[in-house]
PDB file of C-alpha atoms in Angstrom:
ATOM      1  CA  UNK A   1      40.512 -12.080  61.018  1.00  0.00           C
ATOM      2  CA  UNK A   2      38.616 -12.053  57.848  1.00  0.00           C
ATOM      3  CA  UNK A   3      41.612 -11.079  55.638  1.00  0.00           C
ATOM      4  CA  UNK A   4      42.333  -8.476  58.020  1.00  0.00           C
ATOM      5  CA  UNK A   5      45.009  -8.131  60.761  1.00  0.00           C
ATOM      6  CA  UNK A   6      43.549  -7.188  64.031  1.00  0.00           C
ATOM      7  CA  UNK A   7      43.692  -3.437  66.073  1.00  0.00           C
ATOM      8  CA  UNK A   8      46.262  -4.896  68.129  1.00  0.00           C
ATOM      9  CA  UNK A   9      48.577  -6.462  65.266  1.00  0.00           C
ATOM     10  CA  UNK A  10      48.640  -2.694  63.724  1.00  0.00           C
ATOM     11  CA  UNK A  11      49.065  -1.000  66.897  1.00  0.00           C
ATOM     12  CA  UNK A  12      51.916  -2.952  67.699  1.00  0.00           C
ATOM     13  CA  UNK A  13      53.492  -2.614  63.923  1.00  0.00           C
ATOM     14  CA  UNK A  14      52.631   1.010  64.329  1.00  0.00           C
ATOM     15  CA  UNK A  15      54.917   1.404  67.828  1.00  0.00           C
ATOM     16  CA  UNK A  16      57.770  -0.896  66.731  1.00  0.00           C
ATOM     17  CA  UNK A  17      57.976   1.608  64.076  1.00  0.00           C
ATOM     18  CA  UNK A  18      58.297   3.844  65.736  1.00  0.00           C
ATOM     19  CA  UNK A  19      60.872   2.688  68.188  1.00  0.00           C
ATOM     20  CA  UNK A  20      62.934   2.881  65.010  1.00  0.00           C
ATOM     21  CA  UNK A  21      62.134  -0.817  64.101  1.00  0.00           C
ATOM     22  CA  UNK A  22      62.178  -0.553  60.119  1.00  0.00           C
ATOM     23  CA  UNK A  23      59.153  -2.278  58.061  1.00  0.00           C
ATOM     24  CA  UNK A  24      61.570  -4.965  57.097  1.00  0.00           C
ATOM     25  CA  UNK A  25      62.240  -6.214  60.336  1.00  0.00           C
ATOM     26  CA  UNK A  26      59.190  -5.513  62.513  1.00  0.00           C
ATOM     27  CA  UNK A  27      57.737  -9.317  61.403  1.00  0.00           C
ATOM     28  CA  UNK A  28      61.190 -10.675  62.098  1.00  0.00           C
ATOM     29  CA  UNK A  29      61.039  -9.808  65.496  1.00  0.00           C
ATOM     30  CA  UNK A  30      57.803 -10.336  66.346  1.00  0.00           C
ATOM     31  CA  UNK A  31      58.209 -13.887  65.520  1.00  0.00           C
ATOM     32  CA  UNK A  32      61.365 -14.010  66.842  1.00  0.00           C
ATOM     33  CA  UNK A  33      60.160 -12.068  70.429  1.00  0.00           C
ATOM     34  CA  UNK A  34      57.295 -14.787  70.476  1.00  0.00           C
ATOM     35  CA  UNK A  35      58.963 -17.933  69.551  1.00  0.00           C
ATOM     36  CA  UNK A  36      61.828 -16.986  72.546  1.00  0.00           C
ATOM     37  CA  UNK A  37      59.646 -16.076  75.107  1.00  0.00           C
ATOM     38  CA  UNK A  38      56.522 -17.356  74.980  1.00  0.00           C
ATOM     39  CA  UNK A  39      57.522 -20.361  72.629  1.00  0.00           C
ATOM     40  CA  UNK A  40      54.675 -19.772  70.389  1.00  0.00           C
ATOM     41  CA  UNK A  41      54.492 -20.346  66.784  1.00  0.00           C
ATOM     42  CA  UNK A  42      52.864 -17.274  65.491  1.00  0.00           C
ATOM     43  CA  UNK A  43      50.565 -16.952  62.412  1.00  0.00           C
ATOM     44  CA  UNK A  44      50.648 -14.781  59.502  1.00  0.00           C
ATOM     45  CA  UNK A  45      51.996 -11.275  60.043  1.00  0.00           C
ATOM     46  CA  UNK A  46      51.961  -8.177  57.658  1.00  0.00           C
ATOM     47  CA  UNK A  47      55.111  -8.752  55.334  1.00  0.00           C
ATOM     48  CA  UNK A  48      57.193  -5.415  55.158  1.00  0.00           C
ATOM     49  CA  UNK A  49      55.192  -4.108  51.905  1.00  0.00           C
ATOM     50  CA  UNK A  50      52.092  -4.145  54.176  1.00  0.00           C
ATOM     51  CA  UNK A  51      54.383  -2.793  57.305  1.00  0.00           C
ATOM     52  CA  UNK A  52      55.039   0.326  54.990  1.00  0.00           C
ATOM     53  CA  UNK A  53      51.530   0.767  54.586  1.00  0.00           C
ATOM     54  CA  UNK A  54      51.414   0.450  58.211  1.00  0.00           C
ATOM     55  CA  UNK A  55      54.010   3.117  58.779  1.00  0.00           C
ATOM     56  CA  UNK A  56      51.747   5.437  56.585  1.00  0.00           C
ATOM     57  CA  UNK A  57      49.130   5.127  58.576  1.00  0.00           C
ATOM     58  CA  UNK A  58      50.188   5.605  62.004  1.00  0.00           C
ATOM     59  CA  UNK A  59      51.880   8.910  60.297  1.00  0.00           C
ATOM     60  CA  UNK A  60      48.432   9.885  58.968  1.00  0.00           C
ATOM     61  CA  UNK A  61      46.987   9.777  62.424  1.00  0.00           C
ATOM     62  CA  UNK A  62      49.665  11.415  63.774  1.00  0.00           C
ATOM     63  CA  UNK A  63      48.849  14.634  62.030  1.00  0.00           C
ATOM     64  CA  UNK A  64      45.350  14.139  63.101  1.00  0.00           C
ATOM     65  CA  UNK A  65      46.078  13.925  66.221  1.00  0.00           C
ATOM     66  CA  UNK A  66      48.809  16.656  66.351  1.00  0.00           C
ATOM     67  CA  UNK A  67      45.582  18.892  64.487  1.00  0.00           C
ATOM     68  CA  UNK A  68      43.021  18.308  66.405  1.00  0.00           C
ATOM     69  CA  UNK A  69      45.207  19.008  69.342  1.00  0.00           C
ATOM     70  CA  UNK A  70      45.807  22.569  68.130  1.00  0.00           C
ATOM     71  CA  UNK A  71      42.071  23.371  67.613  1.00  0.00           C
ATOM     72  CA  UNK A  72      41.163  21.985  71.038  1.00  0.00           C
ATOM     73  CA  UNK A  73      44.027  24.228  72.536  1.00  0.00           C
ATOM     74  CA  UNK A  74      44.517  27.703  73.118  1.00  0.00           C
ATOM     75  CA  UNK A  75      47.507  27.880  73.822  1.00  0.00           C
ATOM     76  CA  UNK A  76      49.711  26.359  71.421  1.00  0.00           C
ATOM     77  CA  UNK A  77      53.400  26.680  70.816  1.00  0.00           C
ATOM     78  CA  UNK A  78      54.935  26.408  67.889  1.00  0.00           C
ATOM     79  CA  UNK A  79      58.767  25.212  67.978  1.00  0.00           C
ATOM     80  CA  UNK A  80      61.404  24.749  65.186  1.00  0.00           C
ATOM     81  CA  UNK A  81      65.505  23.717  65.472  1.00  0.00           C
ATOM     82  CA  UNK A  82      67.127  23.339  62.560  1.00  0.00           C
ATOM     83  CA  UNK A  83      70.295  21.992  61.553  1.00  0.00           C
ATOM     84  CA  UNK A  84      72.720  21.423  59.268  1.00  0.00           C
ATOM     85  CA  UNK A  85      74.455  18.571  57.701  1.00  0.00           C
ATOM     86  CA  UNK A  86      76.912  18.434  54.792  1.00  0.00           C
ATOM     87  CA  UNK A  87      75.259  21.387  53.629  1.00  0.00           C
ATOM     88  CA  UNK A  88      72.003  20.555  53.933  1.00  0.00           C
ATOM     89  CA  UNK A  89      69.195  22.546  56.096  1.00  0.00           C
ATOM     90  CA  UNK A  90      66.589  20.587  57.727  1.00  0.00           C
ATOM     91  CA  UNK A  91      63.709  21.806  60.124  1.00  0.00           C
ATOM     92  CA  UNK A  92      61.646  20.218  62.973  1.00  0.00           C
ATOM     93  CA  UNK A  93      58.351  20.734  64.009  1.00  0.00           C
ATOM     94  CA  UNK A  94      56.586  20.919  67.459  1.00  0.00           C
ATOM     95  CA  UNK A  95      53.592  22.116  69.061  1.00  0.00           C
ATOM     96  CA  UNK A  96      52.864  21.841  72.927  1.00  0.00           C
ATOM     97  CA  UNK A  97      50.549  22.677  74.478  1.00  0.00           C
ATOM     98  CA  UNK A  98      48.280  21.399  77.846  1.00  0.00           C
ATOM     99  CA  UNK A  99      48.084  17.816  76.390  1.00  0.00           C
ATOM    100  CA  UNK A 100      52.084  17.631  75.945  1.00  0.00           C
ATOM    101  CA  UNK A 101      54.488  17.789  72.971  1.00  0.00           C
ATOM    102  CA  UNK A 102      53.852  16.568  69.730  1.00  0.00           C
ATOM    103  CA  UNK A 103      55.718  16.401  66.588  1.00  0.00           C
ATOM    104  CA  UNK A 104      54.459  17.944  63.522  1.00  0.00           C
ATOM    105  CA  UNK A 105      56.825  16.666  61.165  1.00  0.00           C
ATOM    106  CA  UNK A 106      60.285  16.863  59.402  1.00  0.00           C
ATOM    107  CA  UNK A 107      61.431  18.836  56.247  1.00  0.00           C
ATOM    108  CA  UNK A 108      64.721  19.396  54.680  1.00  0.00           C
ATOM    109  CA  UNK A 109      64.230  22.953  53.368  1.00  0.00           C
ATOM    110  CA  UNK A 110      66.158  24.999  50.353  1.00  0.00           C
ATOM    111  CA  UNK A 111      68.026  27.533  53.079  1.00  0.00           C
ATOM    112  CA  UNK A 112      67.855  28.703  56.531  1.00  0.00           C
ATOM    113  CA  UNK A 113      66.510  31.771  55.765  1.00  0.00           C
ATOM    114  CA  UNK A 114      62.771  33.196  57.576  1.00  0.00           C
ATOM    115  CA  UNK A 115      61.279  32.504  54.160  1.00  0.00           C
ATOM    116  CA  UNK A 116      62.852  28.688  54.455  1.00  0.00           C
ATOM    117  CA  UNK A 117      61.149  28.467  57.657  1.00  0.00           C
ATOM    118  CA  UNK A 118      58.191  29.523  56.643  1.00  0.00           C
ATOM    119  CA  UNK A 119      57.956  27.327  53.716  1.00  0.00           C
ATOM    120  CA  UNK A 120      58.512  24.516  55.583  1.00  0.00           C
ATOM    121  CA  UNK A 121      56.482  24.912  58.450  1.00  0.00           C
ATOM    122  CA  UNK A 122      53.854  25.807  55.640  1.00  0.00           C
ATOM    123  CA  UNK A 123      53.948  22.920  53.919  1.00  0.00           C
ATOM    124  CA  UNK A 124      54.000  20.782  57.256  1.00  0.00           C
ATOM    125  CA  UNK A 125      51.152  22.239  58.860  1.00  0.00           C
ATOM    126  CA  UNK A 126      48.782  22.302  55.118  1.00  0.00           C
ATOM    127  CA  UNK A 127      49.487  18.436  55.839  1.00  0.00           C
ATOM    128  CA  UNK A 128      47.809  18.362  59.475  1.00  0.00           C
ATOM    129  CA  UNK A 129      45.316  20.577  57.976  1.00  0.00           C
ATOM    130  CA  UNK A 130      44.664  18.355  54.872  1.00  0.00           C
ATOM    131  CA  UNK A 131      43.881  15.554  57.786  1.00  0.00           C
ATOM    132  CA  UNK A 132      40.934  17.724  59.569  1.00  0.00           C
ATOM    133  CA  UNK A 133      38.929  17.790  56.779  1.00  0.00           C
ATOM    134  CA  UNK A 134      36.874  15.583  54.762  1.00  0.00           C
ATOM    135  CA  UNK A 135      37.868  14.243  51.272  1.00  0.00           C
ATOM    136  CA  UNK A 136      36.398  16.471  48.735  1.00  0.00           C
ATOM    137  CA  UNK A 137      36.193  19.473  50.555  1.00  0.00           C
ATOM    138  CA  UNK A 138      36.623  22.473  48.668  1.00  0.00           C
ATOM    139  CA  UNK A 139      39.821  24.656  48.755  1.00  0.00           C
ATOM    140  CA  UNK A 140      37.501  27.485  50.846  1.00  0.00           C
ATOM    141  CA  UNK A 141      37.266  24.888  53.562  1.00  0.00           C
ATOM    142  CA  UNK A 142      41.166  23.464  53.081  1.00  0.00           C
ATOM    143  CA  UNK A 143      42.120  27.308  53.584  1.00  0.00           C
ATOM    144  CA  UNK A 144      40.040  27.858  56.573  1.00  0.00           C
ATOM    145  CA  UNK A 145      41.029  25.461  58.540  1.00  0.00           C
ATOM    146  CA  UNK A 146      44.930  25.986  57.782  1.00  0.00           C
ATOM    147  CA  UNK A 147      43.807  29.445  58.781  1.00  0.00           C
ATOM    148  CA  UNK A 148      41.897  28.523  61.868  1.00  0.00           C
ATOM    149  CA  UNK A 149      45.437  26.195  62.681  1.00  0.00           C
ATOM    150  CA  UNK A 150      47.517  29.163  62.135  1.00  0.00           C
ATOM    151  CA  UNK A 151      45.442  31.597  64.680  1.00  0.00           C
ATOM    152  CA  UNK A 152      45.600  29.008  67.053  1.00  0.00           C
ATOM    153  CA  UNK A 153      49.210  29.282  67.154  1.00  0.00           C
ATOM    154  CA  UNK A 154      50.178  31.983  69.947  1.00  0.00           C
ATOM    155  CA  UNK A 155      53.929  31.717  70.731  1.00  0.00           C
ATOM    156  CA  UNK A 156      56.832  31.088  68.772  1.00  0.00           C
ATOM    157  CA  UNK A 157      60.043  28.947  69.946  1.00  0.00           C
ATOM    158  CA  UNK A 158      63.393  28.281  67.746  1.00  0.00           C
ATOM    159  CA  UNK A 159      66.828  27.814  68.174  1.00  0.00           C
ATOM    160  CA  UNK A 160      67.487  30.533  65.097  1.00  0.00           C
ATOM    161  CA  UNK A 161      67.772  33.625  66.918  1.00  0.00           C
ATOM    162  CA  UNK A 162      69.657  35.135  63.669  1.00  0.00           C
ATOM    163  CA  UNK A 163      66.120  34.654  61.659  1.00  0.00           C
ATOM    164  CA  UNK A 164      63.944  34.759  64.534  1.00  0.00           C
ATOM    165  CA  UNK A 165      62.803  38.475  64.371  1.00  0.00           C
ATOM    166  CA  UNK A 166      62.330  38.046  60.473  1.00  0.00           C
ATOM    167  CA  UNK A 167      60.843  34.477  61.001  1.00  0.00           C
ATOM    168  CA  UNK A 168      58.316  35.936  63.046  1.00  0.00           C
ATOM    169  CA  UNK A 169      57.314  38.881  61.180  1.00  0.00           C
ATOM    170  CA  UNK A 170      56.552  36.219  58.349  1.00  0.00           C
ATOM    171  CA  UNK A 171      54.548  34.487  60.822  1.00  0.00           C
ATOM    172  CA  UNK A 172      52.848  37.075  61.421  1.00  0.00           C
ATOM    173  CA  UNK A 173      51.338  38.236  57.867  1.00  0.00           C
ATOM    174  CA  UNK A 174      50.220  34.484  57.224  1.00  0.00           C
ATOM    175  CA  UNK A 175      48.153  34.978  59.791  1.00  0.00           C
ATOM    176  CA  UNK A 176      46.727  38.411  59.319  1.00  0.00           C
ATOM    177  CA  UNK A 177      46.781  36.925  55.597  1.00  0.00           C
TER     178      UNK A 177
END
């Protein structure tokens, strides 16, 4: 459509995705799904450069959506589980609330330490907060709304009961902070 590949072309890219469909394969099987079943020839497709692009979006709007979710909420959870793998720490990211669970993101982190955690779930949630505002805000605005996500935050959930106590305590002065 002028150039342009429709709502529906994207939206469907954007949940094969993330089905675990790679960017590679998602035209592959559309064509393939199409020709089989409903023995149509289909058009042109986004090739897998455009699929990544895709893939970038849908992860943008994720993080809006996860944001916005935590502003409209009060009473947000925030939940981490690590793990570990050949040595490696990595950290995921949750918040539920009344409209359900939704994942803020991923992060392999330095440590498990409380300061590890913090960093990561830091640098994941100045990502959902870099969504809520406009381009070219200032860093005052940036700050307040990673502040105003932060205080909307009122439990705590992990499967690190070693750092927990600590963990939360760190929490705890980036928000008073």
């Amino acid at each position: 459509e002028n150039g342009k590949y429709t709502p529906t072309i994207r939206k469907l890219y954007m949940q094969m995705m993330a089905h675990g469909i790679s960017a590679a394969n998602v035209e592959t099987i559309i064509r393939n799904v199409m020709t089989t079943i409903n023995k149509k020839n289909v058009g042109r497709l986004p090739r897998a450069s455009c699929a990544a692009e895709i893939q970038k979006e849908a992860a943008a709007l994720a993080k809006l959506q996860c944001g916005i979710s935590i502003l409209e909420s009060d009473c947000n959870t925030l939940h981490l589980d690590g793990t570990q793998d050949h040595f490696r720490e990595f950290n995921t990211v949750e918040i539920s609330n009344e409209q359900g669970t939704l994942s803020v993101g991923f992060d392999q982190m330095a440590g498990g330490s409380s300061d590890d955690y913090l960093d990561s779930v830091m640098f994941l949630l100045k990502d959902v907060a870099e969504m809520l505002i406009p381009k070219g805000a200032s860093n005052f605005d940036y700050n307040m709304k990673l502040a105003e996500i932060f205080a909307n935050i009122q439990v705590i959930m992990s499967d690190r009961h070693a750092v927990n106590k600590s963990f939360g305590e760190c929490f705890s002065a980036v928000r008073v902070n």
